[in-house]
XYZ file of C-alpha atoms in Angstrom:
551
model
C 34.328 -131.898 -57.778
C 35.751 -128.923 -58.136
C 36.918 -126.126 -56.005
C 37.430 -122.829 -57.705
C 38.905 -119.078 -56.778
C 37.744 -117.285 -59.565
C 34.791 -118.121 -61.319
C 32.205 -119.255 -58.707
C 31.177 -123.061 -59.000
C 27.259 -122.395 -58.097
C 27.014 -118.986 -60.609
C 28.690 -121.652 -63.491
C 26.570 -124.304 -62.524
C 23.385 -121.924 -62.847
C 24.654 -120.351 -66.038
C 25.088 -124.224 -67.401
C 21.104 -124.812 -66.547
C 20.442 -121.743 -68.542
C 22.571 -122.620 -71.413
C 20.547 -125.706 -71.676
C 17.174 -123.560 -71.653
C 18.756 -121.523 -74.572
C 18.948 -118.031 -71.948
C 19.382 -115.320 -74.261
C 22.117 -113.835 -72.064
C 24.230 -116.712 -71.924
C 24.094 -117.862 -75.449
C 26.100 -114.297 -76.219
C 28.693 -114.802 -73.830
C 29.065 -119.077 -74.603
C 28.209 -118.989 -78.359
C 31.435 -116.234 -78.283
C 33.337 -118.915 -76.434
C 32.587 -122.151 -78.369
C 33.643 -120.497 -81.188
C 37.155 -119.663 -79.662
C 38.024 -122.833 -78.608
C 36.421 -124.204 -82.255
C 39.459 -122.421 -83.308
C 41.447 -123.893 -81.133
C 40.580 -127.409 -81.857
C 41.348 -126.856 -85.683
C 44.994 -125.808 -85.299
C 47.901 -128.359 -85.542
C 49.220 -129.719 -82.423
C 52.486 -128.271 -82.096
C 55.773 -129.957 -82.449
C 58.398 -128.321 -81.717
C 59.762 -128.286 -77.693
C 59.799 -124.745 -76.542
C 61.952 -125.589 -73.895
C 64.896 -126.694 -76.598
C 64.725 -123.252 -77.981
C 67.672 -120.727 -77.371
C 66.376 -118.171 -74.809
C 66.944 -115.359 -78.048
C 64.063 -117.460 -79.534
C 61.991 -117.952 -76.634
C 58.491 -115.678 -76.850
C 56.625 -114.892 -73.895
C 53.453 -114.600 -76.513
C 53.985 -118.616 -77.094
C 53.283 -119.074 -73.014
C 50.304 -116.298 -73.341
C 48.661 -118.622 -76.350
C 48.755 -121.786 -73.814
C 47.050 -119.924 -70.704
C 44.617 -117.816 -73.025
C 43.942 -121.715 -74.764
C 43.998 -123.688 -71.998
C 41.652 -121.939 -69.726
C 38.910 -121.356 -72.672
C 38.955 -124.825 -73.246
C 38.876 -125.575 -69.158
C 35.574 -123.549 -69.649
C 34.526 -124.671 -72.431
C 34.617 -128.866 -70.827
C 32.630 -127.046 -67.828
C 29.458 -125.687 -69.666
C 29.442 -129.102 -71.987
C 31.588 -132.141 -70.935
C 32.732 -133.002 -73.812
C 35.806 -135.025 -73.394
C 37.493 -133.621 -76.629
C 38.152 -129.875 -74.520
C 39.297 -131.448 -71.683
C 41.657 -133.424 -73.540
C 43.254 -130.890 -75.595
C 43.729 -129.033 -72.062
C 45.520 -131.538 -70.419
C 47.478 -132.721 -73.670
C 48.726 -128.827 -73.204
C 49.117 -129.069 -69.128
C 51.300 -132.172 -70.044
C 53.474 -130.735 -72.491
C 54.035 -127.244 -71.043
C 54.586 -128.068 -67.179
C 55.287 -131.881 -67.147
C 56.542 -133.977 -69.544
C 60.408 -133.368 -69.004
C 61.595 -132.767 -72.289
C 58.883 -129.984 -73.376
C 58.091 -128.309 -70.258
C 59.347 -124.983 -69.330
C 60.639 -123.483 -66.400
C 59.344 -120.547 -64.012
C 61.128 -118.130 -65.343
C 59.015 -118.347 -68.818
C 55.339 -117.765 -67.041
C 57.271 -115.152 -65.014
C 57.602 -113.254 -68.003
C 54.263 -113.922 -69.804
C 51.805 -110.976 -70.665
C 48.996 -113.295 -69.019
C 50.994 -113.905 -65.922
C 48.697 -111.623 -63.990
C 45.171 -113.539 -65.084
C 46.880 -117.184 -63.161
C 43.998 -117.471 -61.242
C 41.890 -117.759 -64.234
C 44.349 -120.910 -65.291
C 44.023 -122.277 -62.101
C 40.310 -122.644 -62.286
C 40.372 -124.095 -65.456
C 43.069 -126.763 -64.311
C 40.912 -127.885 -61.763
C 37.938 -128.164 -64.519
C 40.106 -131.028 -66.047
C 41.951 -132.289 -63.209
C 39.896 -135.521 -63.603
C 41.134 -136.315 -67.405
C 45.255 -136.273 -65.248
C 46.627 -138.988 -63.809
C 46.999 -139.025 -59.824
C 50.942 -138.838 -59.853
C 50.280 -136.007 -62.678
C 48.436 -133.805 -60.444
C 50.704 -134.061 -57.719
C 53.350 -133.370 -60.202
C 51.507 -130.184 -61.695
C 50.966 -129.211 -57.897
C 54.763 -129.057 -57.784
C 55.136 -127.113 -60.624
C 53.014 -124.389 -59.053
C 54.573 -124.464 -55.644
C 58.144 -123.897 -57.763
C 56.544 -121.273 -59.139
C 55.096 -119.955 -56.050
C 59.181 -119.433 -54.523
C 60.209 -118.535 -57.745
C 58.175 -115.542 -57.852
C 58.943 -114.531 -53.974
C 62.175 -114.036 -54.734
C 62.297 -112.112 -57.765
C 59.183 -109.683 -57.372
C 60.901 -106.339 -55.713
C 59.075 -103.521 -54.797
C 60.159 -100.366 -51.699
C 56.917 -100.585 -50.530
C 53.920 -103.153 -50.150
C 51.858 -100.150 -49.452
C 53.001 -97.993 -52.439
C 52.397 -99.267 -55.845
C 49.226 -101.162 -57.887
C 51.817 -104.160 -58.951
C 51.915 -105.624 -55.316
C 47.874 -105.795 -55.774
C 48.182 -108.406 -58.698
C 51.352 -109.759 -57.188
C 49.073 -110.643 -54.057
C 46.269 -111.955 -56.723
C 48.833 -114.240 -57.918
C 49.869 -115.090 -54.657
C 46.671 -115.777 -53.264
C 45.622 -117.917 -56.471
C 49.061 -119.903 -56.434
C 48.501 -120.499 -52.742
C 44.938 -121.770 -53.071
C 46.438 -124.306 -55.636
C 48.698 -125.909 -53.699
C 46.905 -125.786 -50.434
C 49.115 -123.059 -48.668
C 46.345 -121.753 -46.211
C 48.584 -119.682 -44.271
C 50.101 -117.794 -47.377
C 46.668 -117.031 -48.259
C 45.885 -115.443 -44.798
C 49.077 -113.501 -45.345
C 47.909 -112.433 -48.513
C 44.010 -110.980 -46.544
C 45.634 -109.535 -43.958
C 48.025 -107.486 -45.979
C 45.067 -106.726 -48.638
C 43.247 -105.111 -45.372
C 46.352 -103.095 -44.402
C 47.033 -101.438 -47.753
C 43.139 -100.659 -48.274
C 43.869 -98.534 -45.244
C 47.185 -96.842 -46.769
C 46.400 -96.314 -50.412
C 42.532 -95.056 -50.722
C 41.906 -91.512 -49.154
C 38.611 -90.928 -47.132
C 37.424 -89.385 -50.747
C 38.216 -92.512 -52.463
C 41.114 -91.055 -54.447
C 44.577 -93.258 -55.183
C 47.343 -90.920 -54.663
C 49.767 -93.374 -55.865
C 48.032 -93.863 -59.046
C 46.858 -90.321 -60.138
C 50.638 -90.013 -59.286
C 51.732 -91.411 -62.828
C 50.745 -88.268 -64.855
C 50.498 -89.151 -68.454
C 48.994 -92.336 -67.567
C 46.833 -92.175 -64.602
C 43.641 -93.454 -66.098
C 45.282 -96.597 -66.487
C 46.932 -96.914 -63.694
C 43.535 -95.868 -61.768
C 41.771 -98.241 -64.135
C 44.714 -101.082 -62.996
C 44.375 -100.439 -59.346
C 40.285 -100.864 -58.972
C 40.182 -103.488 -61.268
C 42.962 -105.340 -59.101
C 41.277 -104.561 -56.122
C 38.007 -105.671 -57.040
C 39.559 -108.927 -58.854
C 40.852 -109.892 -55.253
C 37.272 -109.300 -53.491
C 36.360 -111.844 -56.348
C 39.049 -114.386 -55.095
C 38.609 -113.929 -51.381
C 34.785 -114.114 -51.333
C 34.775 -117.542 -53.312
C 37.763 -118.927 -51.525
C 37.486 -117.688 -47.987
C 34.115 -115.987 -47.704
C 35.617 -113.026 -46.775
C 33.770 -109.793 -48.034
C 36.241 -107.330 -48.761
C 34.175 -104.580 -50.473
C 32.620 -103.539 -47.218
C 36.462 -103.841 -45.397
C 37.709 -100.173 -44.168
C 34.401 -98.912 -44.236
C 33.639 -99.676 -47.879
C 37.023 -98.253 -49.161
C 36.558 -100.219 -52.560
C 33.114 -98.502 -53.121
C 34.542 -94.983 -52.159
C 37.502 -95.301 -54.700
C 35.656 -96.950 -57.580
C 32.712 -93.634 -57.281
C 36.386 -91.344 -57.494
C 37.851 -93.255 -60.077
C 35.409 -94.291 -62.455
C 34.169 -91.552 -65.072
C 30.757 -93.027 -65.325
C 30.426 -92.236 -61.155
C 31.887 -88.703 -61.045
C 31.759 -85.940 -63.779
C 35.701 -85.678 -63.666
C 38.250 -84.728 -66.319
C 40.323 -86.591 -68.038
C 43.323 -87.575 -66.059
C 46.572 -87.962 -68.127
C 47.317 -87.966 -71.769
C 46.695 -91.817 -72.953
C 44.486 -92.703 -74.824
C 42.985 -95.891 -72.967
C 39.550 -98.510 -74.095
C 37.146 -96.785 -71.596
C 35.130 -100.096 -71.814
C 37.947 -101.592 -69.364
C 35.548 -99.375 -66.578
C 32.831 -101.529 -67.658
C 33.748 -104.491 -65.402
C 34.177 -102.437 -62.570
C 30.887 -100.616 -63.058
C 29.163 -104.360 -63.157
C 30.595 -105.433 -59.634
C 30.411 -101.809 -57.880
C 26.544 -101.563 -58.627
C 26.516 -105.231 -57.231
C 28.271 -104.521 -54.298
C 27.680 -100.983 -53.497
C 23.933 -99.879 -52.688
C 25.502 -96.327 -52.904
C 26.053 -96.147 -56.570
C 22.658 -97.574 -57.726
C 20.995 -94.407 -57.115
C 22.363 -92.910 -59.991
C 22.661 -94.270 -63.662
C 25.837 -94.530 -65.290
C 26.653 -91.549 -67.534
C 29.389 -91.433 -70.513
C 31.667 -88.166 -70.680
C 32.508 -86.177 -73.925
C 36.009 -87.097 -73.106
C 35.664 -90.785 -73.188
C 36.327 -93.346 -76.209
C 33.539 -93.049 -78.198
C 33.100 -96.795 -78.303
C 32.001 -96.470 -74.223
C 28.728 -94.784 -74.990
C 26.241 -96.771 -74.717
C 26.822 -99.774 -71.442
C 25.401 -102.749 -72.183
C 21.842 -103.388 -70.751
C 23.508 -107.053 -69.611
C 27.094 -108.036 -68.755
C 27.283 -110.584 -70.527
C 27.027 -108.378 -74.001
C 29.791 -106.407 -72.861
C 33.606 -107.725 -74.328
C 34.301 -111.009 -72.717
C 38.152 -110.904 -73.911
C 40.723 -107.686 -73.232
C 43.821 -106.814 -74.194
C 46.421 -108.761 -72.024
C 47.593 -105.456 -70.371
C 43.970 -104.697 -69.108
C 45.018 -107.830 -66.427
C 40.803 -108.311 -66.879
C 40.621 -112.435 -66.884
C 38.907 -114.109 -69.766
C 35.446 -114.115 -70.201
C 35.105 -112.447 -66.547
C 31.647 -111.997 -66.691
C 31.000 -115.183 -66.186
C 30.871 -117.464 -63.119
C 30.447 -113.956 -60.688
C 29.744 -114.793 -57.502
C 26.583 -113.516 -55.812
C 24.545 -113.163 -52.401
C 21.578 -113.697 -54.141
C 19.277 -115.691 -56.250
C 19.686 -114.403 -60.016
C 16.520 -112.682 -61.587
C 15.799 -111.386 -64.955
C 17.111 -108.004 -63.976
C 20.081 -106.376 -65.581
C 23.316 -105.570 -64.100
C 23.093 -102.293 -65.297
C 19.715 -100.500 -65.748
C 19.680 -98.168 -68.333
C 16.225 -96.102 -68.955
C 13.954 -98.698 -70.721
C 13.631 -97.895 -74.829
C 9.904 -98.035 -76.848
C 10.067 -100.496 -78.754
C 7.242 -103.083 -80.960
C 6.111 -106.231 -79.625
C 5.857 -107.814 -83.182
C 6.125 -111.701 -82.612
C 5.425 -113.674 -86.155
C 1.461 -115.845 -86.245
C 3.848 -118.686 -86.791
C 5.681 -118.438 -83.626
C 2.411 -117.933 -81.795
C 0.737 -120.906 -83.081
C 3.781 -123.206 -82.733
C 3.935 -121.773 -79.081
C -0.065 -123.337 -78.392
C 1.643 -127.005 -78.553
C 4.954 -126.440 -77.806
C 6.221 -125.701 -74.888
C 9.948 -124.913 -75.528
C 8.734 -122.707 -78.187
C 6.558 -120.970 -75.706
C 9.286 -120.392 -73.500
C 11.581 -118.877 -76.771
C 8.820 -116.603 -77.209
C 8.244 -115.412 -73.453
C 12.243 -114.507 -73.579
C 11.169 -112.713 -77.136
C 8.689 -110.769 -75.789
C 10.741 -109.848 -72.522
C 13.589 -108.283 -74.429
C 11.109 -106.122 -76.405
C 9.682 -104.960 -73.552
C 12.884 -103.582 -72.421
C 14.168 -102.246 -75.574
C 16.420 -105.031 -76.605
C 15.078 -104.663 -80.261
C 18.506 -106.381 -81.939
C 18.476 -109.215 -79.678
C 14.775 -109.908 -79.874
C 15.055 -109.470 -83.732
C 17.574 -112.195 -83.854
C 16.025 -114.333 -81.773
C 12.842 -114.320 -83.448
C 14.846 -114.791 -87.205
C 16.629 -118.231 -85.165
C 13.147 -119.689 -84.120
C 11.499 -119.050 -87.129
C 14.489 -120.927 -88.569
C 14.487 -123.545 -86.126
C 10.643 -123.894 -86.597
C 10.870 -124.219 -90.559
C 13.751 -126.458 -90.374
C 11.706 -129.167 -88.131
C 8.211 -128.843 -89.858
C 9.243 -131.068 -92.687
C 11.073 -133.673 -91.433
C 11.262 -135.390 -88.082
C 13.752 -133.961 -85.329
C 15.051 -136.961 -84.544
C 14.767 -139.510 -87.313
C 17.462 -137.549 -89.673
C 20.562 -137.075 -87.088
C 19.611 -138.949 -84.159
C 20.825 -143.278 -84.715
C 17.781 -145.606 -83.803
C 19.856 -147.805 -82.183
C 20.346 -144.508 -79.509
C 16.697 -143.998 -79.550
C 15.550 -147.999 -79.018
C 17.963 -147.604 -76.061
C 16.811 -144.527 -74.730
C 13.416 -146.570 -74.129
C 15.226 -148.349 -71.498
C 17.989 -146.086 -69.992
C 17.183 -143.047 -68.964
C 20.887 -141.755 -69.244
C 20.519 -142.528 -72.787
C 17.089 -140.366 -72.995
C 18.596 -137.646 -71.111
C 21.530 -137.707 -73.510
C 19.941 -137.366 -76.869
C 17.915 -134.412 -75.130
C 21.261 -132.607 -74.985
C 22.215 -133.580 -78.449
C 18.343 -132.333 -79.878
C 19.284 -129.020 -77.658
C 22.982 -128.338 -79.408
C 21.366 -129.322 -82.705
C 19.114 -126.388 -82.137
C 22.115 -123.913 -81.317
C 23.528 -125.485 -84.459
C 26.677 -126.691 -83.032
C 27.206 -129.388 -85.535
C 30.147 -130.170 -84.322
C 29.085 -131.022 -80.501
C 26.604 -133.138 -82.180
C 28.554 -135.285 -83.814
C 30.720 -136.249 -81.329
C 28.426 -137.159 -78.659
C 26.128 -139.263 -81.191
C 29.889 -140.848 -81.709
C 30.611 -140.976 -78.121
C 26.759 -142.770 -77.720
C 27.097 -145.243 -80.324
C 30.521 -146.224 -79.234
C 28.950 -147.578 -75.543
C 26.312 -148.776 -76.813
C 28.915 -151.362 -78.444
C 30.785 -152.011 -75.239
C 28.971 -155.002 -73.935
C 27.243 -155.060 -70.600
C 29.799 -157.254 -68.726
C 32.667 -155.231 -69.604
C 31.036 -152.009 -68.007
C 30.154 -154.689 -65.048
C 33.978 -155.342 -65.100
C 35.100 -151.964 -65.375
C 32.927 -151.059 -62.211
C 34.086 -153.972 -60.071
C 38.027 -153.236 -60.667
C 36.911 -149.415 -59.912
C 35.410 -150.636 -56.194
C 38.111 -152.557 -55.786
C 40.781 -150.208 -56.251
C 38.452 -147.734 -54.156
C 38.964 -150.914 -51.299
C 42.403 -151.246 -51.783
C 43.085 -147.644 -51.363
C 41.027 -147.063 -48.303
C 42.864 -150.234 -46.398
C 46.387 -148.401 -47.825
C 45.329 -145.301 -46.454
C 44.232 -146.722 -43.295
C 47.207 -148.676 -42.443
C 49.338 -145.239 -43.251
C 47.499 -143.160 -40.775
C 48.351 -146.681 -38.471
C 52.106 -146.277 -39.173
C 52.852 -142.116 -38.826
C 54.356 -140.883 -35.819
C 53.653 -137.540 -36.249
C 49.590 -136.814 -35.358
C 47.789 -135.846 -38.162
C 46.552 -131.932 -38.507
C 43.938 -132.736 -40.974
C 41.839 -136.059 -41.214
C 39.120 -137.652 -43.960
C 36.144 -139.052 -42.992
C 35.878 -142.837 -44.135
C 33.363 -144.016 -46.526
C 30.596 -145.998 -44.702
C 30.529 -149.777 -46.199
C 26.725 -149.205 -47.126
C 28.319 -147.277 -49.620
C 31.314 -149.342 -50.469
C 28.410 -151.821 -50.898
C 25.978 -150.167 -53.225
C 29.088 -148.950 -55.417
C 29.259 -152.732 -56.242
C 26.536 -152.504 -58.663
C 26.892 -148.815 -58.896
C 29.419 -148.075 -61.497
C 28.636 -143.811 -61.254
C 28.925 -144.179 -57.567
C 32.038 -146.563 -57.896
C 33.628 -143.572 -59.766
C 32.838 -140.986 -57.162
C 34.620 -143.227 -54.533
C 37.821 -143.448 -56.759
C 37.861 -139.379 -56.806
C 37.135 -139.405 -52.923
C 40.799 -141.448 -52.226
C 42.275 -139.617 -54.686
C 41.746 -136.534 -53.063
C 42.773 -138.145 -49.979
C 46.288 -139.274 -51.195
C 46.498 -135.688 -52.478
C 45.832 -134.339 -48.638
C 43.071 -132.462 -49.878
C 40.475 -133.815 -47.014
C 38.206 -130.793 -46.998
C 37.321 -131.829 -50.268
C 37.179 -135.482 -49.718
C 34.857 -135.208 -46.538
C 32.609 -132.799 -48.596
C 32.382 -135.380 -51.433
C 31.069 -137.641 -48.982
C 28.572 -135.728 -46.931
C 27.020 -135.242 -50.576
C 26.936 -139.204 -50.949
C 25.519 -139.480 -47.239
C 22.928 -136.883 -47.939
C 21.561 -138.515 -51.762
C 21.630 -142.011 -49.985
C 19.326 -140.830 -46.759
C 16.986 -138.875 -49.679
C 16.778 -142.401 -51.758
C 15.688 -144.028 -48.532
C 13.378 -142.288 -48.013
């Protein structure tokens, strides 16, 4: 049960479902993600302890690499559920934050080039917490609480309204407060940002502090507006607050003034910038600022040539920018949305004329193959909006898949007979085989091999061993409930928050349901961590599920 702050859980879950349906947009982004994590898994595990290095030899780049790798591994685990990704991520967590002989000090993270992308890392940690022990989770929260206090004592600025560094300090403070459960500090940051909106953004949308940077004023405007939209995303996911409407839409005014695609303005400063950094800001602005949706964004002749053509979809935009941009890794995944996703793109250039040629071979296959029919429809849709390159790539891949499966059985070659036999009576195994087939169609052979290996290992387990495991988990859950109840009776101080009790009927049902037993075990773990809101949410979800099954 995740509690994200930067990546929106509902949007990520929807994208995970779209990935399984081979959505062309999501495939573009996630294939890049899987390629990157594949390289991470191939790299050898570090041996030397960074904590043992002399200060003169310590490189902030090593910490940045850890942040980057852990973030990517967490995202890959969310999309695939493959334990290998989570295990490598938790190995890094233990090495850098938990083990006394190798863990780093707060000053090391404070000097990392990716320090102001900490919110993405913390979300990825939430994704793999299930692979850590309860005591390790508590220890990890304590480490970041220590870091939160360290940043408080070491950040220096003359006025909290006068410098863009404060924006990213607040990004960091808000994300850390969310991770350690400091709701009071989160509220302080939100109030502080509201005050800053009224001081830093003029009525015409200009940012005087950023414009005063002269030689670097375009870079300063990029950082300032990007920081505001990042905070807007954090507040939306964590507090449900819409920062983009505050102070009469100050953030939208700032985007309209600063972003050259929205306003024909001269170059600001002499530094050369990657103008693609405006694209994430454009995506947010067009989504939340209705007044900016009437005119299509326009490129200016003084801007970098590689920024001339804004991609049709945000998924086609760069997923990773340079460290100094302060744009989180894979920013275009898990974006919060107030409405249902449609097939409409985030930025809408004029449609271009294009042919709609689809090979007869695919059309004939689509007549009796529903999955191929869906792929043909997607190819036709990309042709209609002028994205012939994507349509051609999808056509080529569809032909390769069709020809590779026409001569041999799709199951016989790579799915063991034992799994196919088990799937006849085991719905979970049947669904897993379906997922394996989808990954095979995406040419993700390493994932296919790991899933088959894991499935075969599970089939070798004796049924009584699984039953014993479920009984053990239920026994531990009941014991935790008794201890939890006992500790509340012995506490003299009044409880500020409390958790719902799990009804006995669910506990009894869990004695024969291993999955339900695992969920109950996680609920008691959240209770011990004091995360009563998460525990209550999980209990309510179980109750609703039980009622649905009853009726």
